């Protein structure tokens, strides 16, 4: 488990597999933990199953943790912006006082070395500005090198957004899990539910009746639920 301030909270786990749930989430990586967080806040009795003994120890731990808003369409910008706004205010919105997700907005720089690439880059920045992403800067080669001296001489143009950067994706996953489980120290909103994390539970199959999922089978038993998210 990551260091402080994560240690100020405790993840609720169980060794006894719940018999029923409103939703079963298979996988306790960052996507599974985020799903459990949103589901619990919506009042769904959620069970998270993972074959590993701790959350966020497989693909989540291997990810880069990079995030950016420099996309070429308004829909993706809006979707990712919602996530970044949550990260920037994560401790408050997750009910985890003092929790740090390791947000490092150190900027994303994209370089062009020929006129074709520079033209495409100018057109993209113009679209991004039209989408409301007005803090993307278009820099000529000299200005790019003044700010970033390691850039090669053949770079003629660059685009830069200082608000892009990196996040500690493991700490983020743990934050989602801690907030979802509603353990000690978590400020859980009225009307939300608590997610149950059953770790060390390898899912073996989905039980289907009449074309609908009715339960998730593990090596220790089954959890009956009408909804399943494979994360």
mmCIF file with all atom_site columns, C-alpha atoms in Angstrom:
data_model
loop_
_atom_site.group_PDB
_atom_site.id
_atom_site.type_symbol
_atom_site.label_atom_id
_atom_site.label_alt_id
_atom_site.label_comp_id
_atom_site.label_asym_id
_atom_site.label_entity_id
_atom_site.label_seq_id
_atom_site.pdbx_PDB_ins_code
_atom_site.Cartn_x
_atom_site.Cartn_y
_atom_site.Cartn_z
_atom_site.occupancy
_atom_site.B_iso_or_equiv
_atom_site.pdbx_formal_charge
_atom_site.auth_seq_id
_atom_site.auth_comp_id
_atom_site.auth_asym_id
_atom_site.auth_atom_id
_atom_site.pdbx_PDB_model_num
ATOM 1   C CA . UNK A 1 1   ? 0.000   0.000   0.000   1.00 0.00 ? 1   UNK A CA 1
ATOM 2   C CA . UNK A 1 2   ? 1.372   3.498   -0.794  1.00 0.00 ? 2   UNK A CA 1
ATOM 3   C CA . UNK A 1 3   ? 2.791   5.675   1.986   1.00 0.00 ? 3   UNK A CA 1
ATOM 4   C CA . UNK A 1 4   ? 1.140   8.512   3.922   1.00 0.00 ? 4   UNK A CA 1
ATOM 5   C CA . UNK A 1 5   ? -1.430  9.995   3.779   1.00 0.00 ? 5   UNK A CA 1
ATOM 6   C CA . UNK A 1 6   ? -2.950  6.722   2.528   1.00 0.00 ? 6   UNK A CA 1
ATOM 7   C CA . UNK A 1 7   ? -2.095  5.155   5.881   1.00 0.00 ? 7   UNK A CA 1
ATOM 8   C CA . UNK A 1 8   ? -4.566  7.528   7.537   1.00 0.00 ? 8   UNK A CA 1
ATOM 9   C CA . UNK A 1 9   ? -7.392  5.497   5.960   1.00 0.00 ? 9   UNK A CA 1
ATOM 10  C CA . UNK A 1 10  ? -8.180  1.815   5.858   1.00 0.00 ? 10  UNK A CA 1
ATOM 11  C CA . UNK A 1 11  ? -9.606  -0.199  2.981   1.00 0.00 ? 11  UNK A CA 1
ATOM 12  C CA . UNK A 1 12  ? -12.579 -2.336  3.975   1.00 0.00 ? 12  UNK A CA 1
ATOM 13  C CA . UNK A 1 13  ? -12.004 -5.880  2.753   1.00 0.00 ? 13  UNK A CA 1
ATOM 14  C CA . UNK A 1 14  ? -13.660 -9.190  3.506   1.00 0.00 ? 14  UNK A CA 1
ATOM 15  C CA . UNK A 1 15  ? -12.621 -12.826 3.569   1.00 0.00 ? 15  UNK A CA 1
ATOM 16  C CA . UNK A 1 16  ? -16.257 -13.914 3.412   1.00 0.00 ? 16  UNK A CA 1
ATOM 17  C CA . UNK A 1 17  ? -17.686 -13.608 -0.077  1.00 0.00 ? 17  UNK A CA 1
ATOM 18  C CA . UNK A 1 18  ? -20.976 -11.653 -0.042  1.00 0.00 ? 18  UNK A CA 1
ATOM 19  C CA . UNK A 1 19  ? -23.867 -13.680 -1.412  1.00 0.00 ? 19  UNK A CA 1
ATOM 20  C CA . UNK A 1 20  ? -25.578 -10.800 -3.262  1.00 0.00 ? 20  UNK A CA 1
ATOM 21  C CA . UNK A 1 21  ? -24.850 -7.372  -4.684  1.00 0.00 ? 21  UNK A CA 1
ATOM 22  C CA . UNK A 1 22  ? -26.397 -4.764  -6.946  1.00 0.00 ? 22  UNK A CA 1
ATOM 23  C CA . UNK A 1 23  ? -23.185 -4.683  -8.981  1.00 0.00 ? 23  UNK A CA 1
ATOM 24  C CA . UNK A 1 24  ? -20.093 -6.865  -9.193  1.00 0.00 ? 24  UNK A CA 1
ATOM 25  C CA . UNK A 1 25  ? -16.884 -5.289  -10.490 1.00 0.00 ? 25  UNK A CA 1
ATOM 26  C CA . UNK A 1 26  ? -14.272 -7.762  -11.688 1.00 0.00 ? 26  UNK A CA 1
ATOM 27  C CA . UNK A 1 27  ? -10.830 -6.240  -11.314 1.00 0.00 ? 27  UNK A CA 1
ATOM 28  C CA . UNK A 1 28  ? -9.438  -3.851  -8.679  1.00 0.00 ? 28  UNK A CA 1
ATOM 29  C CA . UNK A 1 29  ? -7.220  -1.753  -10.929 1.00 0.00 ? 29  UNK A CA 1
ATOM 30  C CA . UNK A 1 30  ? -7.783  1.965   -11.391 1.00 0.00 ? 30  UNK A CA 1
ATOM 31  C CA . UNK A 1 31  ? -10.801 1.403   -13.671 1.00 0.00 ? 31  UNK A CA 1
ATOM 32  C CA . UNK A 1 32  ? -12.403 -1.100  -11.307 1.00 0.00 ? 32  UNK A CA 1
ATOM 33  C CA . UNK A 1 33  ? -11.802 1.103   -8.267  1.00 0.00 ? 33  UNK A CA 1
ATOM 34  C CA . UNK A 1 34  ? -13.174 4.165   -10.088 1.00 0.00 ? 34  UNK A CA 1
ATOM 35  C CA . UNK A 1 35  ? -16.250 2.161   -11.107 1.00 0.00 ? 35  UNK A CA 1
ATOM 36  C CA . UNK A 1 36  ? -16.778 1.066   -7.515  1.00 0.00 ? 36  UNK A CA 1
ATOM 37  C CA . UNK A 1 37  ? -16.427 4.673   -6.327  1.00 0.00 ? 37  UNK A CA 1
ATOM 38  C CA . UNK A 1 38  ? -19.053 5.971   -8.752  1.00 0.00 ? 38  UNK A CA 1
ATOM 39  C CA . UNK A 1 39  ? -21.389 3.026   -8.108  1.00 0.00 ? 39  UNK A CA 1
ATOM 40  C CA . UNK A 1 40  ? -21.163 3.362   -4.329  1.00 0.00 ? 40  UNK A CA 1
ATOM 41  C CA . UNK A 1 41  ? -21.846 7.104   -4.581  1.00 0.00 ? 41  UNK A CA 1
ATOM 42  C CA . UNK A 1 42  ? -24.944 6.207   -6.632  1.00 0.00 ? 42  UNK A CA 1
ATOM 43  C CA . UNK A 1 43  ? -26.142 3.971   -3.781  1.00 0.00 ? 43  UNK A CA 1
ATOM 44  C CA . UNK A 1 44  ? -25.383 0.606   -5.405  1.00 0.00 ? 44  UNK A CA 1
ATOM 45  C CA . UNK A 1 45  ? -24.263 -2.242  -3.148  1.00 0.00 ? 45  UNK A CA 1
ATOM 46  C CA . UNK A 1 46  ? -21.037 -3.067  -4.959  1.00 0.00 ? 46  UNK A CA 1
ATOM 47  C CA . UNK A 1 47  ? -18.658 -6.008  -4.636  1.00 0.00 ? 47  UNK A CA 1
ATOM 48  C CA . UNK A 1 48  ? -15.179 -5.752  -6.173  1.00 0.00 ? 48  UNK A CA 1
ATOM 49  C CA . UNK A 1 49  ? -13.410 -9.030  -6.931  1.00 0.00 ? 49  UNK A CA 1
ATOM 50  C CA . UNK A 1 50  ? -9.739  -9.419  -7.779  1.00 0.00 ? 50  UNK A CA 1
ATOM 51  C CA . UNK A 1 51  ? -7.469  -12.460 -7.878  1.00 0.00 ? 51  UNK A CA 1
ATOM 52  C CA . UNK A 1 52  ? -4.569  -10.462 -6.467  1.00 0.00 ? 52  UNK A CA 1
ATOM 53  C CA . UNK A 1 53  ? -4.217  -9.656  -2.738  1.00 0.00 ? 53  UNK A CA 1
ATOM 54  C CA . UNK A 1 54  ? -4.029  -5.876  -3.201  1.00 0.00 ? 54  UNK A CA 1
ATOM 55  C CA . UNK A 1 55  ? -5.614  -3.336  -5.552  1.00 0.00 ? 55  UNK A CA 1
ATOM 56  C CA . UNK A 1 56  ? -3.727  -1.725  -8.434  1.00 0.00 ? 56  UNK A CA 1
ATOM 57  C CA . UNK A 1 57  ? -0.827  -4.169  -8.583  1.00 0.00 ? 57  UNK A CA 1
ATOM 58  C CA . UNK A 1 58  ? -1.017  -5.414  -12.195 1.00 0.00 ? 58  UNK A CA 1
ATOM 59  C CA . UNK A 1 59  ? -1.669  -3.210  -15.252 1.00 0.00 ? 59  UNK A CA 1
ATOM 60  C CA . UNK A 1 60  ? -2.379  -0.053  -13.227 1.00 0.00 ? 60  UNK A CA 1
ATOM 61  C CA . UNK A 1 61  ? 1.047   -0.194  -11.617 1.00 0.00 ? 61  UNK A CA 1
ATOM 62  C CA . UNK A 1 62  ? 2.665   -0.586  -15.054 1.00 0.00 ? 62  UNK A CA 1
ATOM 63  C CA . UNK A 1 63  ? 0.937   2.462   -16.592 1.00 0.00 ? 63  UNK A CA 1
ATOM 64  C CA . UNK A 1 64  ? 2.710   5.781   -17.160 1.00 0.00 ? 64  UNK A CA 1
ATOM 65  C CA . UNK A 1 65  ? 0.200   7.876   -15.221 1.00 0.00 ? 65  UNK A CA 1
ATOM 66  C CA . UNK A 1 66  ? 0.223   10.561  -17.921 1.00 0.00 ? 66  UNK A CA 1
ATOM 67  C CA . UNK A 1 67  ? -2.779  12.792  -18.607 1.00 0.00 ? 67  UNK A CA 1
ATOM 68  C CA . UNK A 1 68  ? -3.445  15.568  -21.126 1.00 0.00 ? 68  UNK A CA 1
ATOM 69  C CA . UNK A 1 69  ? -6.182  17.663  -22.678 1.00 0.00 ? 69  UNK A CA 1
ATOM 70  C CA . UNK A 1 70  ? -4.502  18.176  -26.059 1.00 0.00 ? 70  UNK A CA 1
ATOM 71  C CA . UNK A 1 71  ? -6.940  16.181  -28.189 1.00 0.00 ? 71  UNK A CA 1
ATOM 72  C CA . UNK A 1 72  ? -8.397  16.851  -31.631 1.00 0.00 ? 72  UNK A CA 1
ATOM 73  C CA . UNK A 1 73  ? -12.107 16.675  -30.738 1.00 0.00 ? 73  UNK A CA 1
ATOM 74  C CA . UNK A 1 74  ? -14.349 18.496  -28.289 1.00 0.00 ? 74  UNK A CA 1
ATOM 75  C CA . UNK A 1 75  ? -15.929 15.339  -26.879 1.00 0.00 ? 75  UNK A CA 1
ATOM 76  C CA . UNK A 1 76  ? -12.656 13.812  -25.692 1.00 0.00 ? 76  UNK A CA 1
ATOM 77  C CA . UNK A 1 77  ? -11.484 17.128  -24.262 1.00 0.00 ? 77  UNK A CA 1
ATOM 78  C CA . UNK A 1 78  ? -14.720 17.458  -22.273 1.00 0.00 ? 78  UNK A CA 1
ATOM 79  C CA . UNK A 1 79  ? -14.514 13.868  -21.013 1.00 0.00 ? 79  UNK A CA 1
ATOM 80  C CA . UNK A 1 80  ? -10.904 14.087  -19.864 1.00 0.00 ? 80  UNK A CA 1
ATOM 81  C CA . UNK A 1 81  ? -11.405 17.582  -18.424 1.00 0.00 ? 81  UNK A CA 1
ATOM 82  C CA . UNK A 1 82  ? -14.046 16.131  -16.085 1.00 0.00 ? 82  UNK A CA 1
ATOM 83  C CA . UNK A 1 83  ? -11.497 13.635  -14.788 1.00 0.00 ? 83  UNK A CA 1
ATOM 84  C CA . UNK A 1 84  ? -8.742  16.225  -14.358 1.00 0.00 ? 84  UNK A CA 1
ATOM 85  C CA . UNK A 1 85  ? -11.082 18.519  -12.428 1.00 0.00 ? 85  UNK A CA 1
ATOM 86  C CA . UNK A 1 86  ? -11.808 15.594  -10.104 1.00 0.00 ? 86  UNK A CA 1
ATOM 87  C CA . UNK A 1 87  ? -8.079  14.894  -9.636  1.00 0.00 ? 87  UNK A CA 1
ATOM 88  C CA . UNK A 1 88  ? -7.410  18.549  -8.796  1.00 0.00 ? 88  UNK A CA 1
ATOM 89  C CA . UNK A 1 89  ? -10.004 18.440  -6.007  1.00 0.00 ? 89  UNK A CA 1
ATOM 90  C CA . UNK A 1 90  ? -9.794  14.718  -5.249  1.00 0.00 ? 90  UNK A CA 1
ATOM 91  C CA . UNK A 1 91  ? -9.350  14.842  -1.473  1.00 0.00 ? 91  UNK A CA 1
ATOM 92  C CA . UNK A 1 92  ? -12.443 16.993  -0.999  1.00 0.00 ? 92  UNK A CA 1
ATOM 93  C CA . UNK A 1 93  ? -14.682 15.256  -3.519  1.00 0.00 ? 93  UNK A CA 1
ATOM 94  C CA . UNK A 1 94  ? -13.676 11.754  -2.450  1.00 0.00 ? 94  UNK A CA 1
ATOM 95  C CA . UNK A 1 95  ? -14.120 12.557  1.241   1.00 0.00 ? 95  UNK A CA 1
ATOM 96  C CA . UNK A 1 96  ? -10.466 11.793  2.024   1.00 0.00 ? 96  UNK A CA 1
ATOM 97  C CA . UNK A 1 97  ? -9.069  14.788  3.961   1.00 0.00 ? 97  UNK A CA 1
ATOM 98  C CA . UNK A 1 98  ? -5.434  15.432  3.094   1.00 0.00 ? 98  UNK A CA 1
ATOM 99  C CA . UNK A 1 99  ? -5.242  12.693  0.460   1.00 0.00 ? 99  UNK A CA 1
ATOM 100 C CA . UNK A 1 100 ? -2.620  13.297  -2.260  1.00 0.00 ? 100 UNK A CA 1
ATOM 101 C CA . UNK A 1 101 ? -2.947  11.669  -5.700  1.00 0.00 ? 101 UNK A CA 1
ATOM 102 C CA . UNK A 1 102 ? 0.484   12.904  -6.802  1.00 0.00 ? 102 UNK A CA 1
ATOM 103 C CA . UNK A 1 103 ? -0.751  15.333  -9.452  1.00 0.00 ? 103 UNK A CA 1
ATOM 104 C CA . UNK A 1 104 ? 2.203   16.887  -11.335 1.00 0.00 ? 104 UNK A CA 1
ATOM 105 C CA . UNK A 1 105 ? 1.057   19.381  -14.003 1.00 0.00 ? 105 UNK A CA 1
ATOM 106 C CA . UNK A 1 106 ? 4.450   19.881  -15.636 1.00 0.00 ? 106 UNK A CA 1
ATOM 107 C CA . UNK A 1 107 ? 3.245   20.299  -19.211 1.00 0.00 ? 107 UNK A CA 1
ATOM 108 C CA . UNK A 1 108 ? 3.111   18.374  -22.477 1.00 0.00 ? 108 UNK A CA 1
ATOM 109 C CA . UNK A 1 109 ? 5.232   19.529  -25.435 1.00 0.00 ? 109 UNK A CA 1
ATOM 110 C CA . UNK A 1 110 ? 4.755   18.375  -29.034 1.00 0.00 ? 110 UNK A CA 1
ATOM 111 C CA . UNK A 1 111 ? 7.381   19.365  -31.612 1.00 0.00 ? 111 UNK A CA 1
ATOM 112 C CA . UNK A 1 112 ? 7.347   19.809  -35.398 1.00 0.00 ? 112 UNK A CA 1
ATOM 113 C CA . UNK A 1 113 ? 10.456  19.561  -37.580 1.00 0.00 ? 113 UNK A CA 1
ATOM 114 C CA . UNK A 1 114 ? 9.062   20.311  -41.065 1.00 0.00 ? 114 UNK A CA 1
ATOM 115 C CA . UNK A 1 115 ? 6.459   22.579  -42.596 1.00 0.00 ? 115 UNK A CA 1
ATOM 116 C CA . UNK A 1 116 ? 3.867   19.844  -43.130 1.00 0.00 ? 116 UNK A CA 1
ATOM 117 C CA . UNK A 1 117 ? 3.967   18.917  -39.432 1.00 0.00 ? 117 UNK A CA 1
ATOM 118 C CA . UNK A 1 118 ? 3.946   22.592  -38.444 1.00 0.00 ? 118 UNK A CA 1
ATOM 119 C CA . UNK A 1 119 ? 0.877   23.251  -40.612 1.00 0.00 ? 119 UNK A CA 1
ATOM 120 C CA . UNK A 1 120 ? -1.009  20.343  -39.067 1.00 0.00 ? 120 UNK A CA 1
ATOM 121 C CA . UNK A 1 121 ? 0.010   21.565  -35.627 1.00 0.00 ? 121 UNK A CA 1
ATOM 122 C CA . UNK A 1 122 ? -1.219  25.127  -36.303 1.00 0.00 ? 122 UNK A CA 1
ATOM 123 C CA . UNK A 1 123 ? -4.549  23.762  -37.535 1.00 0.00 ? 123 UNK A CA 1
ATOM 124 C CA . UNK A 1 124 ? -4.887  21.556  -34.458 1.00 0.00 ? 124 UNK A CA 1
ATOM 125 C CA . UNK A 1 125 ? -4.168  24.409  -32.050 1.00 0.00 ? 125 UNK A CA 1
ATOM 126 C CA . UNK A 1 126 ? -6.737  26.561  -33.844 1.00 0.00 ? 126 UNK A CA 1
ATOM 127 C CA . UNK A 1 127 ? -9.342  23.778  -33.389 1.00 0.00 ? 127 UNK A CA 1
ATOM 128 C CA . UNK A 1 128 ? -8.397  23.323  -29.745 1.00 0.00 ? 128 UNK A CA 1
ATOM 129 C CA . UNK A 1 129 ? -8.836  27.051  -29.113 1.00 0.00 ? 129 UNK A CA 1
ATOM 130 C CA . UNK A 1 130 ? -12.228 26.896  -30.849 1.00 0.00 ? 130 UNK A CA 1
ATOM 131 C CA . UNK A 1 131 ? -13.180 24.019  -28.517 1.00 0.00 ? 131 UNK A CA 1
ATOM 132 C CA . UNK A 1 132 ? -12.414 26.283  -25.541 1.00 0.00 ? 132 UNK A CA 1
ATOM 133 C CA . UNK A 1 133 ? -8.970  24.825  -24.807 1.00 0.00 ? 133 UNK A CA 1
ATOM 134 C CA . UNK A 1 134 ? -7.351  28.240  -25.026 1.00 0.00 ? 134 UNK A CA 1
ATOM 135 C CA . UNK A 1 135 ? -4.306  27.576  -22.844 1.00 0.00 ? 135 UNK A CA 1
ATOM 136 C CA . UNK A 1 136 ? -2.495  25.554  -25.547 1.00 0.00 ? 136 UNK A CA 1
ATOM 137 C CA . UNK A 1 137 ? 0.446   27.684  -26.731 1.00 0.00 ? 137 UNK A CA 1
ATOM 138 C CA . UNK A 1 138 ? 1.928   27.644  -30.223 1.00 0.00 ? 138 UNK A CA 1
ATOM 139 C CA . UNK A 1 139 ? 5.678   28.348  -30.008 1.00 0.00 ? 139 UNK A CA 1
ATOM 140 C CA . UNK A 1 140 ? 8.221   28.963  -32.730 1.00 0.00 ? 140 UNK A CA 1
ATOM 141 C CA . UNK A 1 141 ? 11.449  26.985  -32.590 1.00 0.00 ? 141 UNK A CA 1
ATOM 142 C CA . UNK A 1 142 ? 13.470  29.706  -30.891 1.00 0.00 ? 142 UNK A CA 1
ATOM 143 C CA . UNK A 1 143 ? 10.909  30.201  -28.118 1.00 0.00 ? 143 UNK A CA 1
ATOM 144 C CA . UNK A 1 144 ? 10.607  26.440  -27.622 1.00 0.00 ? 144 UNK A CA 1
ATOM 145 C CA . UNK A 1 145 ? 14.394  26.180  -27.225 1.00 0.00 ? 145 UNK A CA 1
ATOM 146 C CA . UNK A 1 146 ? 14.514  29.184  -24.903 1.00 0.00 ? 146 UNK A CA 1
ATOM 147 C CA . UNK A 1 147 ? 12.112  27.424  -22.549 1.00 0.00 ? 147 UNK A CA 1
ATOM 148 C CA . UNK A 1 148 ? 13.487  23.934  -23.141 1.00 0.00 ? 148 UNK A CA 1
ATOM 149 C CA . UNK A 1 149 ? 17.188  24.144  -24.098 1.00 0.00 ? 149 UNK A CA 1
ATOM 150 C CA . UNK A 1 150 ? 17.495  20.433  -24.848 1.00 0.00 ? 150 UNK A CA 1
ATOM 151 C CA . UNK A 1 151 ? 15.234  20.670  -27.932 1.00 0.00 ? 151 UNK A CA 1
ATOM 152 C CA . UNK A 1 152 ? 17.069  20.001  -31.202 1.00 0.00 ? 152 UNK A CA 1
ATOM 153 C CA . UNK A 1 153 ? 17.906  22.779  -33.638 1.00 0.00 ? 153 UNK A CA 1
ATOM 154 C CA . UNK A 1 154 ? 15.749  21.220  -36.368 1.00 0.00 ? 154 UNK A CA 1
ATOM 155 C CA . UNK A 1 155 ? 12.550  21.781  -34.349 1.00 0.00 ? 155 UNK A CA 1
ATOM 156 C CA . UNK A 1 156 ? 10.763  24.681  -36.063 1.00 0.00 ? 156 UNK A CA 1
ATOM 157 C CA . UNK A 1 157 ? 7.583   24.829  -33.972 1.00 0.00 ? 157 UNK A CA 1
ATOM 158 C CA . UNK A 1 158 ? 6.007   23.337  -30.858 1.00 0.00 ? 158 UNK A CA 1
ATOM 159 C CA . UNK A 1 159 ? 2.702   23.313  -29.030 1.00 0.00 ? 159 UNK A CA 1
ATOM 160 C CA . UNK A 1 160 ? 2.626   23.292  -25.244 1.00 0.00 ? 160 UNK A CA 1
ATOM 161 C CA . UNK A 1 161 ? 0.013   23.115  -22.500 1.00 0.00 ? 161 UNK A CA 1
ATOM 162 C CA . UNK A 1 162 ? 1.353   23.671  -18.996 1.00 0.00 ? 162 UNK A CA 1
ATOM 163 C CA . UNK A 1 163 ? -1.671  22.034  -17.346 1.00 0.00 ? 163 UNK A CA 1
ATOM 164 C CA . UNK A 1 164 ? -0.954  18.572  -18.776 1.00 0.00 ? 164 UNK A CA 1
ATOM 165 C CA . UNK A 1 165 ? 1.258   16.221  -16.815 1.00 0.00 ? 165 UNK A CA 1
ATOM 166 C CA . UNK A 1 166 ? 1.369   13.114  -14.655 1.00 0.00 ? 166 UNK A CA 1
ATOM 167 C CA . UNK A 1 167 ? -0.498  11.554  -11.763 1.00 0.00 ? 167 UNK A CA 1
ATOM 168 C CA . UNK A 1 168 ? 0.369   8.694   -9.407  1.00 0.00 ? 168 UNK A CA 1
ATOM 169 C CA . UNK A 1 169 ? -2.098  6.203   -10.842 1.00 0.00 ? 169 UNK A CA 1
ATOM 170 C CA . UNK A 1 170 ? -1.643  3.713   -7.991  1.00 0.00 ? 170 UNK A CA 1
ATOM 171 C CA . UNK A 1 171 ? -2.450  6.351   -5.370  1.00 0.00 ? 171 UNK A CA 1
ATOM 172 C CA . UNK A 1 172 ? -5.438  7.392   -7.485  1.00 0.00 ? 172 UNK A CA 1
ATOM 173 C CA . UNK A 1 173 ? -6.719  3.803   -7.602  1.00 0.00 ? 173 UNK A CA 1
ATOM 174 C CA . UNK A 1 174 ? -6.276  3.453   -3.848  1.00 0.00 ? 174 UNK A CA 1
ATOM 175 C CA . UNK A 1 175 ? -8.101  6.739   -3.321  1.00 0.00 ? 175 UNK A CA 1
ATOM 176 C CA . UNK A 1 176 ? -11.063 5.528   -5.344  1.00 0.00 ? 176 UNK A CA 1
ATOM 177 C CA . UNK A 1 177 ? -11.042 2.233   -3.421  1.00 0.00 ? 177 UNK A CA 1
ATOM 178 C CA . UNK A 1 178 ? -10.784 3.862   0.003   1.00 0.00 ? 178 UNK A CA 1
ATOM 179 C CA . UNK A 1 179 ? -13.592 6.307   -0.783  1.00 0.00 ? 179 UNK A CA 1
ATOM 180 C CA . UNK A 1 180 ? -15.760 3.521   -2.239  1.00 0.00 ? 180 UNK A CA 1
ATOM 181 C CA . UNK A 1 181 ? -15.325 1.226   0.741   1.00 0.00 ? 181 UNK A CA 1
ATOM 182 C CA . UNK A 1 182 ? -16.167 3.969   3.240   1.00 0.00 ? 182 UNK A CA 1
ATOM 183 C CA . UNK A 1 183 ? -13.616 2.857   5.810   1.00 0.00 ? 183 UNK A CA 1
ATOM 184 C CA . UNK A 1 184 ? -12.423 4.796   8.873   1.00 0.00 ? 184 UNK A CA 1
ATOM 185 C CA . UNK A 1 185 ? -11.741 8.470   8.207   1.00 0.00 ? 185 UNK A CA 1
ATOM 186 C CA . UNK A 1 186 ? -13.772 8.641   4.988   1.00 0.00 ? 186 UNK A CA 1
ATOM 187 C CA . UNK A 1 187 ? -16.378 11.399  4.758   1.00 0.00 ? 187 UNK A CA 1
ATOM 188 C CA . UNK A 1 188 ? -19.103 9.468   2.926   1.00 0.00 ? 188 UNK A CA 1
ATOM 189 C CA . UNK A 1 189 ? -22.080 11.437  1.544   1.00 0.00 ? 189 UNK A CA 1
ATOM 190 C CA . UNK A 1 190 ? -25.602 10.663  2.710   1.00 0.00 ? 190 UNK A CA 1
ATOM 191 C CA . UNK A 1 191 ? -27.310 8.228   0.387   1.00 0.00 ? 191 UNK A CA 1
ATOM 192 C CA . UNK A 1 192 ? -24.145 6.530   -0.819  1.00 0.00 ? 192 UNK A CA 1
ATOM 193 C CA . UNK A 1 193 ? -23.346 2.871   -0.243  1.00 0.00 ? 193 UNK A CA 1
ATOM 194 C CA . UNK A 1 194 ? -20.183 1.037   0.768   1.00 0.00 ? 194 UNK A CA 1
ATOM 195 C CA . UNK A 1 195 ? -18.316 -1.138  -1.709  1.00 0.00 ? 195 UNK A CA 1
ATOM 196 C CA . UNK A 1 196 ? -16.990 -4.462  -0.459  1.00 0.00 ? 196 UNK A CA 1
ATOM 197 C CA . UNK A 1 197 ? -13.540 -5.536  -1.684  1.00 0.00 ? 197 UNK A CA 1
ATOM 198 C CA . UNK A 1 198 ? -13.036 -9.303  -1.826  1.00 0.00 ? 198 UNK A CA 1
ATOM 199 C CA . UNK A 1 199 ? -9.387  -9.733  -2.761  1.00 0.00 ? 199 UNK A CA 1
ATOM 200 C CA . UNK A 1 200 ? -7.665  -13.005 -3.591  1.00 0.00 ? 200 UNK A CA 1
ATOM 201 C CA . UNK A 1 201 ? -10.869 -14.077 -5.352  1.00 0.00 ? 201 UNK A CA 1
ATOM 202 C CA . UNK A 1 202 ? -10.271 -15.449 -8.836  1.00 0.00 ? 202 UNK A CA 1
ATOM 203 C CA . UNK A 1 203 ? -13.360 -15.201 -11.035 1.00 0.00 ? 203 UNK A CA 1
ATOM 204 C CA . UNK A 1 204 ? -13.944 -18.478 -12.864 1.00 0.00 ? 204 UNK A CA 1
ATOM 205 C CA . UNK A 1 205 ? -17.159 -17.831 -14.812 1.00 0.00 ? 205 UNK A CA 1
ATOM 206 C CA . UNK A 1 206 ? -20.342 -15.819 -15.201 1.00 0.00 ? 206 UNK A CA 1
ATOM 207 C CA . UNK A 1 207 ? -23.616 -17.617 -14.464 1.00 0.00 ? 207 UNK A CA 1
ATOM 208 C CA . UNK A 1 208 ? -26.183 -16.860 -17.172 1.00 0.00 ? 208 UNK A CA 1
ATOM 209 C CA . UNK A 1 209 ? -29.909 -17.688 -17.073 1.00 0.00 ? 209 UNK A CA 1
ATOM 210 C CA . UNK A 1 210 ? -32.248 -16.819 -19.916 1.00 0.00 ? 210 UNK A CA 1
ATOM 211 C CA . UNK A 1 211 ? -29.539 -14.809 -21.656 1.00 0.00 ? 211 UNK A CA 1
ATOM 212 C CA . UNK A 1 212 ? -28.882 -12.614 -18.621 1.00 0.00 ? 212 UNK A CA 1
ATOM 213 C CA . UNK A 1 213 ? -26.048 -12.638 -16.109 1.00 0.00 ? 213 UNK A CA 1
ATOM 214 C CA . UNK A 1 214 ? -27.337 -13.598 -12.668 1.00 0.00 ? 214 UNK A CA 1
ATOM 215 C CA . UNK A 1 215 ? -24.119 -14.320 -10.737 1.00 0.00 ? 215 UNK A CA 1
ATOM 216 C CA . UNK A 1 216 ? -20.341 -14.202 -10.791 1.00 0.00 ? 216 UNK A CA 1
ATOM 217 C CA . UNK A 1 217 ? -18.586 -17.465 -9.889  1.00 0.00 ? 217 UNK A CA 1
ATOM 218 C CA . UNK A 1 218 ? -15.263 -17.541 -8.035  1.00 0.00 ? 218 UNK A CA 1
ATOM 219 C CA . UNK A 1 219 ? -13.159 -20.374 -6.676  1.00 0.00 ? 219 UNK A CA 1
ATOM 220 C CA . UNK A 1 220 ? -14.737 -19.712 -3.246  1.00 0.00 ? 220 UNK A CA 1
ATOM 221 C CA . UNK A 1 221 ? -18.366 -19.388 -4.292  1.00 0.00 ? 221 UNK A CA 1
ATOM 222 C CA . UNK A 1 222 ? -20.681 -17.031 -6.161  1.00 0.00 ? 222 UNK A CA 1
ATOM 223 C CA . UNK A 1 223 ? -22.084 -13.505 -5.841  1.00 0.00 ? 223 UNK A CA 1
ATOM 224 C CA . UNK A 1 224 ? -25.589 -13.089 -7.248  1.00 0.00 ? 224 UNK A CA 1
ATOM 225 C CA . UNK A 1 225 ? -25.998 -9.758  -9.043  1.00 0.00 ? 225 UNK A CA 1
ATOM 226 C CA . UNK A 1 226 ? -27.915 -8.373  -12.019 1.00 0.00 ? 226 UNK A CA 1
ATOM 227 C CA . UNK A 1 227 ? -25.046 -6.116  -13.144 1.00 0.00 ? 227 UNK A CA 1
ATOM 228 C CA . UNK A 1 228 ? -21.394 -6.958  -13.828 1.00 0.00 ? 228 UNK A CA 1
ATOM 229 C CA . UNK A 1 229 ? -18.542 -4.712  -14.974 1.00 0.00 ? 229 UNK A CA 1
ATOM 230 C CA . UNK A 1 230 ? -15.414 -6.445  -16.279 1.00 0.00 ? 230 UNK A CA 1
ATOM 231 C CA . UNK A 1 231 ? -12.638 -4.011  -15.403 1.00 0.00 ? 231 UNK A CA 1
#
